[in-house]
């Protein structure tokens, strides 16, 4: 007999039985799928704080214990032992690849890194200083105008080809956005370089001069891409799932995910953290800005702090902070003023009752920008970096959803609080 909750109406005594759904790990859920049909009742949960929108086997997060696992593997172990394309294979196919499988996957991705030549002209249509996220959304959405041969979303092979194309081309599109901003020629990908090295090459090489990324830069890129690859049903992934639930093509769905990620409350926070640190400017201003963050009448928030799920340290923030010190040490910039300021700001916040009471800790976005800045990646490209990595998670969730036979179009309801029925009033009587 499945566990269930029996809810009763305090006035009529009317009851409703709700079965419990439990997964492999994490909180159980009340199954309310029949609630409206059988009882004409809705469940109200703005922001989906207590709502499970789907079942998924891809990523598990325990917010209280600061746990993050991709397909069961702890993020700390993947960060220490894996690389981004191996993690991409794990997220996409559910298993770590054998040596042969990894070589084959790397080869396929390399073969798809170029974008159609005519797509390159799109960049010229954007103002030189267009935000690269705006360009990313436009160019990614346009991919469905080019790749017609793999848009039957119910064909597993088409889904796989689209996933490969998306993962392979997103770094090329991202680097092209940067090149457009700086007025340099868009660089072609190179099949002799690995995923991270190829991206850095497309960012910083020019036709006049080669660019060979340092070992530490590639290590840092791999770590940052691994840590940003997926995070269960976050806002942008939920956006991709909702867009995909109507049967929209995968490229349009990923473009919707990029749009959602851009918000400062989500992936846009890494760029906002750097702006915040530059605005604070000096450790002597920390107390003033902590007070602003606590003031309900002040819109200022401590960017890079807080999380809907983590009520403990975001395990990714811990790993990124360690990499910060490593990258800056390599660049002999250990006393980087931004890192000093970020560390002191974190220290003060974590001792403040307001943050302790609300369980607000540094999240994935708090330190990542300091590494990107050290790698000469400009702040307006920080969320683009996040989008490159998260594309793997988005395509994995999109594919999991489409291949789920119980999948239906996502269509939430509402509690209507607007005007009662009323009659039209002719304009001369208003
Ligand atoms: C990402 O979902 C994911 O998994 C996202 C992500 C991923 O990998 O996909 O992890 C990536 O988006 C990380 C989050 C990046 N965003 C930021 O760093 C922006 C700053 N953080 C906040 O905007 C906020 O913490 C959120 C958006 C992250 C979470 O918002 P919630 O869960 O809706 O929490 P809330 O706004 O209800 O906050 C609860 C309380 C409130 O105070 P009270 O009303 O209870 O008095 O905490 C306060 C908030 O005012 N609060 C903050 C704060 N974050 C929350 N106060 C000051 N500074 C902050 N950063």
CSV table of C-alpha atoms and ligand atoms in Angstrom, one decimal:
chain,number,residue,atom,x,y,z
A,1,UNK,CA,0.0,0.0,0.0
A,2,UNK,CA,1.6,3.3,-1.1
A,3,UNK,CA,2.0,5.9,1.6
A,4,UNK,CA,-0.4,8.7,1.3
A,5,UNK,CA,-1.6,11.9,2.9
A,6,UNK,CA,-5.3,12.5,3.6
A,7,UNK,CA,-6.2,16.2,3.5
A,8,UNK,CA,-9.6,17.3,4.9
A,9,UNK,CA,-11.7,20.4,4.5
A,10,UNK,CA,-12.0,22.0,8.0
A,11,UNK,CA,-15.6,23.1,7.2
A,12,UNK,CA,-17.2,20.3,5.2
A,13,UNK,CA,-15.0,17.5,6.5
A,14,UNK,CA,-14.5,16.6,2.8
A,15,UNK,CA,-11.2,14.6,2.4
A,16,UNK,CA,-8.8,14.0,-0.5
A,17,UNK,CA,-6.2,11.2,-0.5
A,18,UNK,CA,-2.9,12.1,-2.0
A,19,UNK,CA,-0.4,9.3,-2.7
A,20,UNK,CA,3.3,9.9,-1.9
A,21,UNK,CA,5.8,9.6,-4.8
A,22,UNK,CA,9.4,8.8,-3.7
A,23,UNK,CA,12.5,8.9,-5.8
A,24,UNK,CA,16.0,7.4,-5.4
A,25,UNK,CA,17.1,10.3,-3.2
A,26,UNK,CA,15.7,13.5,-1.9
A,27,UNK,CA,12.2,14.7,-0.7
A,28,UNK,CA,9.1,12.7,-1.5
A,29,UNK,CA,6.2,14.5,-3.3
A,30,UNK,CA,2.4,14.5,-3.0
A,31,UNK,CA,0.9,13.3,-6.2
A,32,UNK,CA,-1.6,16.0,-7.1
A,33,UNK,CA,-2.0,15.1,-10.8
A,34,UNK,CA,-5.7,14.2,-10.4
A,35,UNK,CA,-6.5,17.0,-7.9
A,36,UNK,CA,-8.2,19.4,-10.4
A,37,UNK,CA,-9.9,16.7,-12.4
A,38,UNK,CA,-11.3,14.9,-9.4
A,39,UNK,CA,-11.8,17.8,-6.9
A,40,UNK,CA,-11.7,21.0,-9.0
A,41,UNK,CA,-8.9,22.1,-6.7
A,42,UNK,CA,-5.5,23.6,-7.7
A,43,UNK,CA,-2.2,23.7,-5.7
A,44,UNK,CA,-0.7,27.2,-5.3
A,45,UNK,CA,3.1,27.6,-5.4
A,46,UNK,CA,4.4,30.8,-6.9
A,47,UNK,CA,8.1,30.4,-7.8
A,48,UNK,CA,7.6,26.6,-7.5
A,49,UNK,CA,9.4,26.5,-4.2
A,50,UNK,CA,7.6,23.3,-3.2
A,51,UNK,CA,6.8,21.9,-6.6
A,52,UNK,CA,8.4,18.9,-8.4
A,53,UNK,CA,7.7,19.6,-12.1
A,54,UNK,CA,9.0,16.2,-13.4
A,55,UNK,CA,11.0,13.1,-12.6
A,56,UNK,CA,14.6,13.2,-13.7
A,57,UNK,CA,17.7,10.9,-13.5
A,58,UNK,CA,20.2,13.5,-14.5
A,59,UNK,CA,21.2,15.6,-11.5
A,60,UNK,CA,20.6,15.4,-7.8
A,61,UNK,CA,21.0,18.2,-5.3
A,62,UNK,CA,20.7,18.1,-1.5
A,63,UNK,CA,20.4,21.8,-0.5
A,64,UNK,CA,20.7,21.1,3.2
A,65,UNK,CA,23.9,19.0,2.9
A,66,UNK,CA,25.4,20.9,0.0
A,67,UNK,CA,25.4,17.8,-2.3
A,68,UNK,CA,25.5,17.9,-6.1
A,69,UNK,CA,25.8,14.7,-8.2
A,70,UNK,CA,25.6,14.2,-11.9
A,71,UNK,CA,24.1,10.8,-12.7
A,72,UNK,CA,25.1,9.8,-9.1
A,73,UNK,CA,28.7,10.9,-9.3
A,74,UNK,CA,29.6,13.6,-6.6
A,75,UNK,CA,30.7,16.9,-8.2
A,76,UNK,CA,33.9,16.9,-6.2
A,77,UNK,CA,35.0,13.6,-7.8
A,78,UNK,CA,34.1,14.8,-11.3
A,79,UNK,CA,35.9,18.1,-10.7
A,80,UNK,CA,39.0,16.3,-9.5
A,81,UNK,CA,39.1,13.5,-12.1
A,82,UNK,CA,37.1,14.3,-15.2
A,83,UNK,CA,37.0,16.8,-18.1
A,84,UNK,CA,34.1,18.7,-19.6
A,85,UNK,CA,33.4,16.4,-22.6
A,86,UNK,CA,33.5,13.3,-20.4
A,87,UNK,CA,31.0,15.0,-18.1
A,88,UNK,CA,28.9,16.0,-21.2
A,89,UNK,CA,28.8,12.3,-22.2
A,90,UNK,CA,27.8,11.3,-18.7
A,91,UNK,CA,25.0,13.9,-18.6
A,92,UNK,CA,23.8,13.1,-22.1
A,93,UNK,CA,24.0,9.2,-22.0
A,94,UNK,CA,23.8,8.5,-18.3
A,95,UNK,CA,27.2,6.7,-18.0
A,96,UNK,CA,30.9,7.6,-18.0
A,97,UNK,CA,32.3,6.7,-21.4
A,98,UNK,CA,34.9,4.0,-22.0
A,99,UNK,CA,38.2,5.2,-23.6
A,100,UNK,CA,36.8,4.3,-27.1
A,101,UNK,CA,33.4,5.9,-26.4
A,102,UNK,CA,35.1,9.1,-25.3
A,103,UNK,CA,37.4,9.3,-28.3
A,104,UNK,CA,34.4,8.7,-30.6
A,105,UNK,CA,32.3,11.4,-28.7
A,106,UNK,CA,35.2,13.9,-28.8
A,107,UNK,CA,35.6,13.2,-32.6
A,108,UNK,CA,31.9,13.7,-33.3
A,109,UNK,CA,31.9,17.0,-31.3
A,110,UNK,CA,35.0,18.2,-33.1
A,111,UNK,CA,33.4,17.5,-36.5
A,112,UNK,CA,30.4,19.7,-35.6
A,113,UNK,CA,32.2,22.8,-34.2
A,114,UNK,CA,32.0,24.9,-37.4
A,115,UNK,CA,28.8,27.0,-38.0
A,116,UNK,CA,27.3,27.4,-41.5
A,117,UNK,CA,29.3,30.1,-43.3
A,118,UNK,CA,26.2,32.2,-43.9
A,119,UNK,CA,25.5,32.2,-40.1
A,120,UNK,CA,28.7,34.2,-39.7
A,121,UNK,CA,27.1,37.1,-41.5
A,122,UNK,CA,24.4,37.4,-38.8
A,123,UNK,CA,27.0,38.8,-36.4
A,124,UNK,CA,27.5,41.8,-38.7
A,125,UNK,CA,23.8,42.7,-38.2
A,126,UNK,CA,24.4,43.4,-34.5
A,127,UNK,CA,25.8,46.7,-33.3
A,128,UNK,CA,29.4,46.2,-32.3
A,129,UNK,CA,28.7,46.7,-28.6
A,130,UNK,CA,25.6,44.5,-28.5
A,131,UNK,CA,25.6,42.4,-25.3
A,132,UNK,CA,27.0,39.0,-26.3
A,133,UNK,CA,24.0,37.3,-24.6
A,134,UNK,CA,21.7,39.1,-27.0
A,135,UNK,CA,23.7,37.9,-29.9
A,136,UNK,CA,23.8,34.4,-28.5
A,137,UNK,CA,20.0,34.2,-28.2
A,138,UNK,CA,19.5,35.4,-31.8
A,139,UNK,CA,22.1,33.2,-33.5
A,140,UNK,CA,21.3,30.1,-31.5
A,141,UNK,CA,17.6,30.5,-32.3
A,142,UNK,CA,18.5,30.9,-36.0
A,143,UNK,CA,20.1,27.4,-36.0
A,144,UNK,CA,16.7,25.9,-36.7
A,145,UNK,CA,16.8,27.8,-40.0
A,146,UNK,CA,19.8,25.9,-41.1
A,147,UNK,CA,19.7,22.4,-39.7
A,148,UNK,CA,16.4,21.0,-41.1
A,149,UNK,CA,17.8,17.5,-41.5
A,150,UNK,CA,17.6,16.7,-37.8
A,151,UNK,CA,14.4,18.4,-36.4
A,152,UNK,CA,12.1,15.4,-36.0
A,153,UNK,CA,12.2,15.5,-32.2
A,154,UNK,CA,10.6,12.1,-31.9
A,155,UNK,CA,13.5,10.5,-33.8
A,156,UNK,CA,16.1,9.5,-31.2
A,157,UNK,CA,18.9,9.8,-33.8
A,158,UNK,CA,17.7,13.4,-34.8
A,159,UNK,CA,17.7,14.3,-31.1
A,160,UNK,CA,21.2,13.0,-30.7
A,161,UNK,CA,22.5,14.9,-33.8
A,162,UNK,CA,20.8,18.1,-32.6
A,163,UNK,CA,22.4,17.6,-29.1
A,164,UNK,CA,25.8,17.1,-30.7
A,165,UNK,CA,25.4,20.1,-32.9
A,166,UNK,CA,24.4,22.3,-30.0
A,167,UNK,CA,27.2,21.2,-27.7
A,168,UNK,CA,29.8,21.6,-30.5
A,169,UNK,CA,28.7,24.9,-31.9
A,170,UNK,CA,27.9,26.9,-28.8
A,171,UNK,CA,31.6,27.7,-28.1
A,172,UNK,CA,32.0,28.8,-31.7
A,173,UNK,CA,29.0,31.1,-31.5
A,174,UNK,CA,30.2,32.4,-28.1
A,175,UNK,CA,33.7,33.2,-29.3
A,176,UNK,CA,32.2,34.9,-32.4
A,177,UNK,CA,30.1,37.1,-30.1
A,178,UNK,CA,33.3,38.2,-28.4
A,179,UNK,CA,35.1,38.8,-31.6
A,180,UNK,CA,32.2,40.9,-32.9
A,181,UNK,CA,32.4,43.0,-29.7
A,182,UNK,CA,36.1,43.6,-30.1
A,183,UNK,CA,36.1,44.1,-33.8
A,184,UNK,CA,38.3,41.2,-34.7
A,185,UNK,CA,37.8,38.5,-37.3
A,186,UNK,CA,35.8,35.5,-36.2
A,187,UNK,CA,38.2,32.6,-35.8
A,188,UNK,CA,37.4,29.1,-37.2
A,189,UNK,CA,37.5,26.2,-34.8
A,190,UNK,CA,40.4,23.8,-35.0
A,191,UNK,CA,39.9,20.0,-34.8
A,192,UNK,CA,43.4,19.4,-33.4
A,193,UNK,CA,42.5,21.2,-30.1
A,194,UNK,CA,40.4,19.9,-27.3
A,195,UNK,CA,37.1,21.5,-26.4
A,196,UNK,CA,38.4,24.1,-23.9
A,197,UNK,CA,41.6,24.8,-25.8
A,198,UNK,CA,39.6,25.3,-29.0
A,199,UNK,CA,37.3,27.8,-27.3
A,200,UNK,CA,40.1,29.8,-25.8
A,201,UNK,CA,41.9,29.7,-29.2
A,202,UNK,CA,38.7,31.0,-31.0
A,203,UNK,CA,38.5,33.8,-28.3
A,204,UNK,CA,42.1,35.0,-28.3
A,205,UNK,CA,43.9,34.0,-31.5
A,206,UNK,CA,43.8,36.3,-34.5
A,207,UNK,CA,44.7,35.7,-38.1
A,208,UNK,CA,47.9,37.5,-37.4
A,209,UNK,CA,48.9,35.7,-34.2
A,210,UNK,CA,48.5,32.3,-32.7
A,211,UNK,CA,47.3,31.8,-29.1
A,212,UNK,CA,48.4,28.9,-27.0
A,213,UNK,CA,46.3,28.7,-23.8
A,214,UNK,CA,48.3,27.9,-20.6
A,215,UNK,CA,47.7,24.5,-19.0
A,216,UNK,CA,46.2,26.3,-16.0
A,217,UNK,CA,43.8,28.2,-18.2
A,218,UNK,CA,42.5,25.0,-19.8
A,219,UNK,CA,42.3,23.3,-16.4
A,220,UNK,CA,40.3,26.3,-15.0
A,221,UNK,CA,38.0,26.2,-18.1
A,222,UNK,CA,37.3,22.5,-17.7
A,223,UNK,CA,36.5,22.9,-14.0
A,224,UNK,CA,34.2,25.9,-14.6
A,225,UNK,CA,32.4,24.1,-17.5
A,226,UNK,CA,32.0,20.9,-15.4
A,227,UNK,CA,30.6,22.9,-12.4
A,228,UNK,CA,28.1,24.9,-14.6
A,229,UNK,CA,27.0,21.9,-16.8
A,230,UNK,CA,23.8,21.1,-15.0
A,231,UNK,CA,21.7,21.8,-11.9
A,232,UNK,CA,18.4,20.0,-12.1
A,233,UNK,CA,15.3,22.1,-12.6
A,234,UNK,CA,16.7,25.6,-12.3
A,235,UNK,CA,15.0,28.5,-14.1
A,236,UNK,CA,16.7,28.2,-17.5
A,237,UNK,CA,16.4,24.4,-17.6
A,238,UNK,CA,12.7,24.6,-16.6
A,239,UNK,CA,12.4,27.2,-19.4
A,240,UNK,CA,13.9,24.7,-21.9
A,241,UNK,CA,11.6,22.0,-20.7
A,242,UNK,CA,8.5,24.1,-20.9
A,243,UNK,CA,9.4,25.4,-24.4
A,244,UNK,CA,10.3,21.8,-25.5
A,245,UNK,CA,7.0,20.4,-24.1
A,246,UNK,CA,5.1,22.1,-27.0
A,247,UNK,CA,7.3,20.3,-29.5
A,248,UNK,CA,9.4,23.3,-30.4
A,249,UNK,CA,12.7,22.5,-32.1
A,250,UNK,CA,15.7,22.0,-29.9
A,251,UNK,CA,17.6,25.1,-31.1
A,252,UNK,CA,14.6,27.4,-30.3
A,253,UNK,CA,14.4,25.7,-26.9
A,254,UNK,CA,18.1,26.3,-26.1
A,255,UNK,CA,17.7,29.9,-27.2
A,256,UNK,CA,14.9,30.3,-24.6
A,257,UNK,CA,17.2,28.8,-22.0
A,258,UNK,CA,19.9,31.3,-22.8
A,259,UNK,CA,17.3,34.1,-22.5
A,260,UNK,CA,16.3,32.9,-19.0
A,261,UNK,CA,19.8,32.4,-17.9
A,262,UNK,CA,20.7,36.0,-18.7
A,263,UNK,CA,18.6,37.3,-15.7
A,264,UNK,CA,20.8,38.7,-12.8
A,265,UNK,CA,18.9,36.5,-10.4
A,266,UNK,CA,20.2,33.5,-12.3
A,267,UNK,CA,23.2,33.1,-14.6
A,268,UNK,CA,23.5,36.9,-15.0
A,269,UNK,CA,24.7,37.0,-11.4
A,270,UNK,CA,28.3,36.3,-12.2
A,271,UNK,CA,28.6,39.5,-14.3
A,272,UNK,CA,26.6,41.3,-11.5
A,273,UNK,CA,29.1,40.1,-8.9
A,274,UNK,CA,32.0,41.7,-10.6
A,275,UNK,CA,30.0,45.0,-11.1
A,276,UNK,CA,29.1,44.8,-7.4
A,277,UNK,CA,32.7,44.2,-6.3
A,278,UNK,CA,33.9,47.1,-8.5
A,279,UNK,CA,31.1,49.3,-7.0
A,280,UNK,CA,32.1,48.4,-3.4
A,281,UNK,CA,35.7,49.2,-4.5
A,282,UNK,CA,37.4,48.8,-1.1
A,283,UNK,CA,37.2,46.7,2.1
A,284,UNK,CA,36.4,49.9,3.9
A,285,UNK,CA,33.0,50.0,2.2
A,286,UNK,CA,32.0,46.4,3.1
A,287,UNK,CA,29.9,47.4,6.1
A,288,UNK,CA,28.0,49.9,4.1
A,289,UNK,CA,27.1,47.4,1.4
A,290,UNK,CA,26.2,44.6,3.9
A,291,UNK,CA,23.8,47.1,5.4
A,292,UNK,CA,22.3,47.9,2.0
A,293,UNK,CA,21.9,44.2,1.2
A,294,UNK,CA,19.9,43.8,4.5
A,295,UNK,CA,17.8,46.9,4.0
A,296,UNK,CA,14.3,45.9,2.6
A,297,UNK,CA,13.9,49.4,1.1
A,298,UNK,CA,17.1,49.1,-0.8
A,299,UNK,CA,17.0,47.0,-4.0
A,300,UNK,CA,20.7,46.1,-3.6
A,301,UNK,CA,21.3,42.5,-3.0
A,302,UNK,CA,24.6,40.7,-2.4
A,303,UNK,CA,25.1,39.2,-5.8
A,304,UNK,CA,26.5,35.7,-5.9
A,305,UNK,CA,24.9,35.0,-2.5
A,306,UNK,CA,21.9,32.9,-1.7
A,307,UNK,CA,20.2,30.1,-3.5
A,308,UNK,CA,16.8,28.6,-3.8
A,309,UNK,CA,18.0,25.1,-3.0
A,310,UNK,CA,21.3,25.4,-1.2
A,311,UNK,CA,20.8,26.3,2.4
A,312,UNK,CA,24.4,25.5,3.0
A,313,UNK,CA,27.6,26.1,1.0
A,314,UNK,CA,27.1,25.7,-2.8
A,315,UNK,CA,29.7,22.9,-3.4
A,316,UNK,CA,30.6,24.6,-6.6
A,317,UNK,CA,31.5,27.9,-4.9
A,318,UNK,CA,34.0,26.0,-2.7
A,319,UNK,CA,35.7,24.4,-5.7
A,320,UNK,CA,35.8,27.6,-7.7
A,321,UNK,CA,37.3,29.5,-4.8
A,322,UNK,CA,40.1,27.0,-4.7
A,323,UNK,CA,40.7,27.3,-8.4
A,324,UNK,CA,40.7,31.1,-8.0
A,325,UNK,CA,43.7,30.9,-5.8
A,326,UNK,CA,45.4,28.5,-8.2
A,327,UNK,CA,44.8,30.6,-11.3
A,328,UNK,CA,45.9,33.9,-9.6
A,329,UNK,CA,49.0,32.2,-8.1
A,330,UNK,CA,50.0,31.1,-11.6
A,331,UNK,CA,49.5,34.6,-12.8
A,332,UNK,CA,51.5,35.8,-9.8
A,333,UNK,CA,48.4,37.9,-8.9
A,334,UNK,CA,47.7,36.2,-5.6
A,335,UNK,CA,46.9,39.5,-3.9
A,336,UNK,CA,44.4,40.3,-6.5
A,337,UNK,CA,42.3,43.1,-5.0
A,338,UNK,CA,39.1,41.7,-6.3
A,339,UNK,CA,39.7,38.3,-4.7
A,340,UNK,CA,40.8,40.0,-1.4
A,341,UNK,CA,37.6,42.1,-1.4
A,342,UNK,CA,35.4,39.1,-2.3
A,343,UNK,CA,37.0,37.0,0.5
A,344,UNK,CA,36.6,39.7,3.1
A,345,UNK,CA,33.0,40.4,2.0
A,346,UNK,CA,32.2,36.7,2.3
A,347,UNK,CA,33.8,36.5,5.7
A,348,UNK,CA,31.8,39.5,7.0
A,349,UNK,CA,28.5,38.3,5.5
A,350,UNK,CA,28.9,34.7,6.9
A,351,UNK,CA,29.2,36.2,10.4
A,352,UNK,CA,26.1,38.4,10.0
A,353,UNK,CA,22.9,37.2,11.6
A,354,UNK,CA,20.8,38.3,8.6
A,355,UNK,CA,22.7,35.9,6.3
A,356,UNK,CA,23.1,33.2,8.9
A,357,UNK,CA,19.3,33.2,9.7
A,358,UNK,CA,18.4,33.1,6.0
A,359,UNK,CA,21.1,30.5,5.3
A,360,UNK,CA,22.6,32.7,2.6
A,361,UNK,CA,26.0,31.4,1.4
A,362,UNK,CA,28.1,32.1,-1.7
A,363,UNK,CA,26.8,30.4,-4.8
A,364,UNK,CA,28.4,29.3,-8.0
A,365,UNK,CA,28.4,32.8,-9.4
A,366,UNK,CA,30.3,34.4,-6.5
A,367,UNK,CA,33.9,33.6,-7.5
A,368,UNK,CA,33.6,32.5,-11.1
A,369,UNK,CA,34.0,36.0,-12.5
A,370,UNK,CA,37.3,36.5,-10.7
A,371,UNK,CA,38.7,33.6,-12.7
A,372,UNK,CA,37.2,34.7,-16.0
A,373,UNK,CA,38.7,38.2,-15.4
A,374,UNK,CA,42.1,36.6,-14.7
A,375,UNK,CA,41.7,34.7,-18.1
A,376,UNK,CA,41.1,38.1,-19.8
A,377,UNK,CA,37.5,37.2,-20.4
A,378,UNK,CA,35.4,40.5,-20.2
A,379,UNK,CA,32.5,40.7,-17.7
A,380,UNK,CA,29.9,40.9,-20.5
A,381,UNK,CA,31.0,37.4,-21.5
A,382,UNK,CA,30.7,35.8,-18.1
A,383,UNK,CA,27.1,34.6,-18.5
A,384,UNK,CA,28.0,33.5,-22.0
A,385,UNK,CA,30.5,31.2,-20.3
A,386,UNK,CA,27.8,29.9,-18.1
A,387,UNK,CA,25.6,29.3,-21.2
A,388,UNK,CA,28.3,27.3,-23.0
A,389,UNK,CA,28.5,24.8,-20.1
A,390,UNK,CA,24.8,24.7,-19.3
A,391,UNK,CA,23.9,23.9,-22.9
A,392,UNK,CA,24.9,20.3,-22.1
A,393,UNK,CA,22.4,20.2,-19.2
A,394,UNK,CA,19.7,21.8,-21.3
A,395,UNK,CA,20.0,19.3,-24.1
A,396,UNK,CA,20.2,16.4,-21.7
A,397,UNK,CA,17.0,17.5,-19.9
A,398,UNK,CA,15.3,18.4,-23.3
A,399,UNK,CA,16.1,14.9,-24.6
A,400,UNK,CA,15.0,13.2,-21.3
A,401,UNK,CA,11.7,15.0,-21.4
A,402,UNK,CA,10.9,14.3,-25.1
A,403,UNK,CA,11.8,10.6,-24.7
A,404,UNK,CA,9.5,10.3,-21.7
A,405,UNK,CA,6.3,8.6,-22.9
A,406,UNK,CA,4.3,10.3,-20.2
A,407,UNK,CA,5.4,13.8,-21.3
A,408,UNK,CA,2.6,16.3,-22.0
A,409,UNK,CA,2.6,20.0,-22.8
A,410,UNK,CA,3.4,22.1,-19.7
A,411,UNK,CA,0.4,24.3,-18.9
A,412,UNK,CA,0.2,25.6,-15.3
A,413,UNK,CA,-3.1,27.2,-14.1
A,414,UNK,CA,-3.6,30.3,-11.9
A,415,UNK,CA,-5.8,31.8,-9.2
A,416,UNK,CA,-7.7,34.6,-10.9
A,417,UNK,CA,-7.9,37.8,-8.9
A,418,UNK,CA,-9.0,40.2,-11.6
A,419,UNK,CA,-12.4,41.9,-12.3
A,420,UNK,CA,-15.7,40.0,-12.0
A,421,UNK,CA,-17.8,39.8,-15.2
A,422,UNK,CA,-18.9,43.2,-16.4
A,423,UNK,CA,-20.5,44.7,-19.6
A,424,UNK,CA,-18.8,46.7,-22.3
A,425,UNK,CA,-19.2,50.5,-21.9
A,426,UNK,CA,-19.3,52.6,-25.1
A,427,UNK,CA,-16.4,55.1,-25.2
A,428,UNK,CA,-18.8,58.1,-25.1
A,429,UNK,CA,-20.2,56.7,-21.8
A,430,UNK,CA,-16.8,56.2,-20.0
B,1,LIG,C1,22.1,30.6,-10.1
B,1,LIG,O1,18.4,27.4,-9.4
B,1,LIG,C2,19.6,27.1,-9.6
B,1,LIG,O2,20.1,26.0,-9.4
B,1,LIG,C3,20.4,28.3,-10.1
B,1,LIG,C4,21.9,28.1,-10.3
B,1,LIG,C5,22.2,27.0,-11.4
B,1,LIG,O3,23.2,26.4,-11.4
B,1,LIG,O4,21.3,26.9,-12.4
B,1,LIG,O5,22.5,27.6,-9.2
B,1,LIG,C6,22.6,29.3,-10.8
B,1,LIG,O6,21.2,31.2,-10.6
B,1,LIG,C7,22.7,30.9,-8.7
B,1,LIG,C8,22.0,32.1,-8.1
B,1,LIG,C9,22.6,33.4,-8.7
B,1,LIG,N1,21.9,34.6,-8.2
B,1,LIG,C10,22.4,35.5,-7.4
B,1,LIG,O7,23.5,35.3,-6.8
B,1,LIG,C11,21.5,36.7,-7.2
B,1,LIG,C12,21.4,37.0,-5.7
B,1,LIG,N2,20.6,35.9,-5.0
B,1,LIG,C13,19.2,36.2,-4.8
B,1,LIG,O8,18.6,36.9,-5.9
B,1,LIG,C14,18.5,35.0,-4.3
B,1,LIG,O9,19.2,34.4,-3.3
B,1,LIG,C15,18.1,33.9,-5.3
B,1,LIG,C16,17.4,34.4,-6.5
B,1,LIG,C17,19.3,33.2,-5.8
B,1,LIG,C18,17.2,32.9,-4.6
B,1,LIG,O10,16.0,33.5,-4.4
B,1,LIG,P1,14.8,32.9,-3.5
B,1,LIG,O11,15.1,31.4,-3.3
B,1,LIG,O12,13.5,33.3,-4.1
B,1,LIG,O13,15.0,33.5,-2.1
B,1,LIG,P2,14.3,34.8,-1.6
B,1,LIG,O14,14.5,35.9,-2.6
B,1,LIG,O15,13.0,34.4,-1.2
B,1,LIG,O16,15.2,35.1,-0.3
B,1,LIG,C19,14.9,34.7,1.0
B,1,LIG,C20,15.3,35.8,1.9
B,1,LIG,C21,14.7,37.1,1.5
B,1,LIG,O17,14.6,37.9,2.7
B,1,LIG,P3,13.2,37.9,3.6
B,1,LIG,O18,12.1,38.3,2.7
B,1,LIG,O19,13.1,36.4,4.1
B,1,LIG,O20,13.5,38.9,4.7
B,1,LIG,O21,16.8,36.0,1.7
B,1,LIG,C22,17.0,37.3,1.2
B,1,LIG,C23,15.7,37.8,0.6
B,1,LIG,O22,15.5,39.2,0.6
B,1,LIG,N3,18.0,37.2,0.2
B,1,LIG,C24,19.0,38.1,0.1
B,1,LIG,C25,19.8,37.6,-1.0
B,1,LIG,N4,19.3,36.4,-1.4
B,1,LIG,C26,18.1,36.2,-0.7
B,1,LIG,N5,19.3,39.2,0.7
B,1,LIG,C27,20.4,39.9,0.3
B,1,LIG,N6,21.3,39.4,-0.7
B,1,LIG,C28,21.0,38.3,-1.3
B,1,LIG,N7,21.8,37.8,-2.3
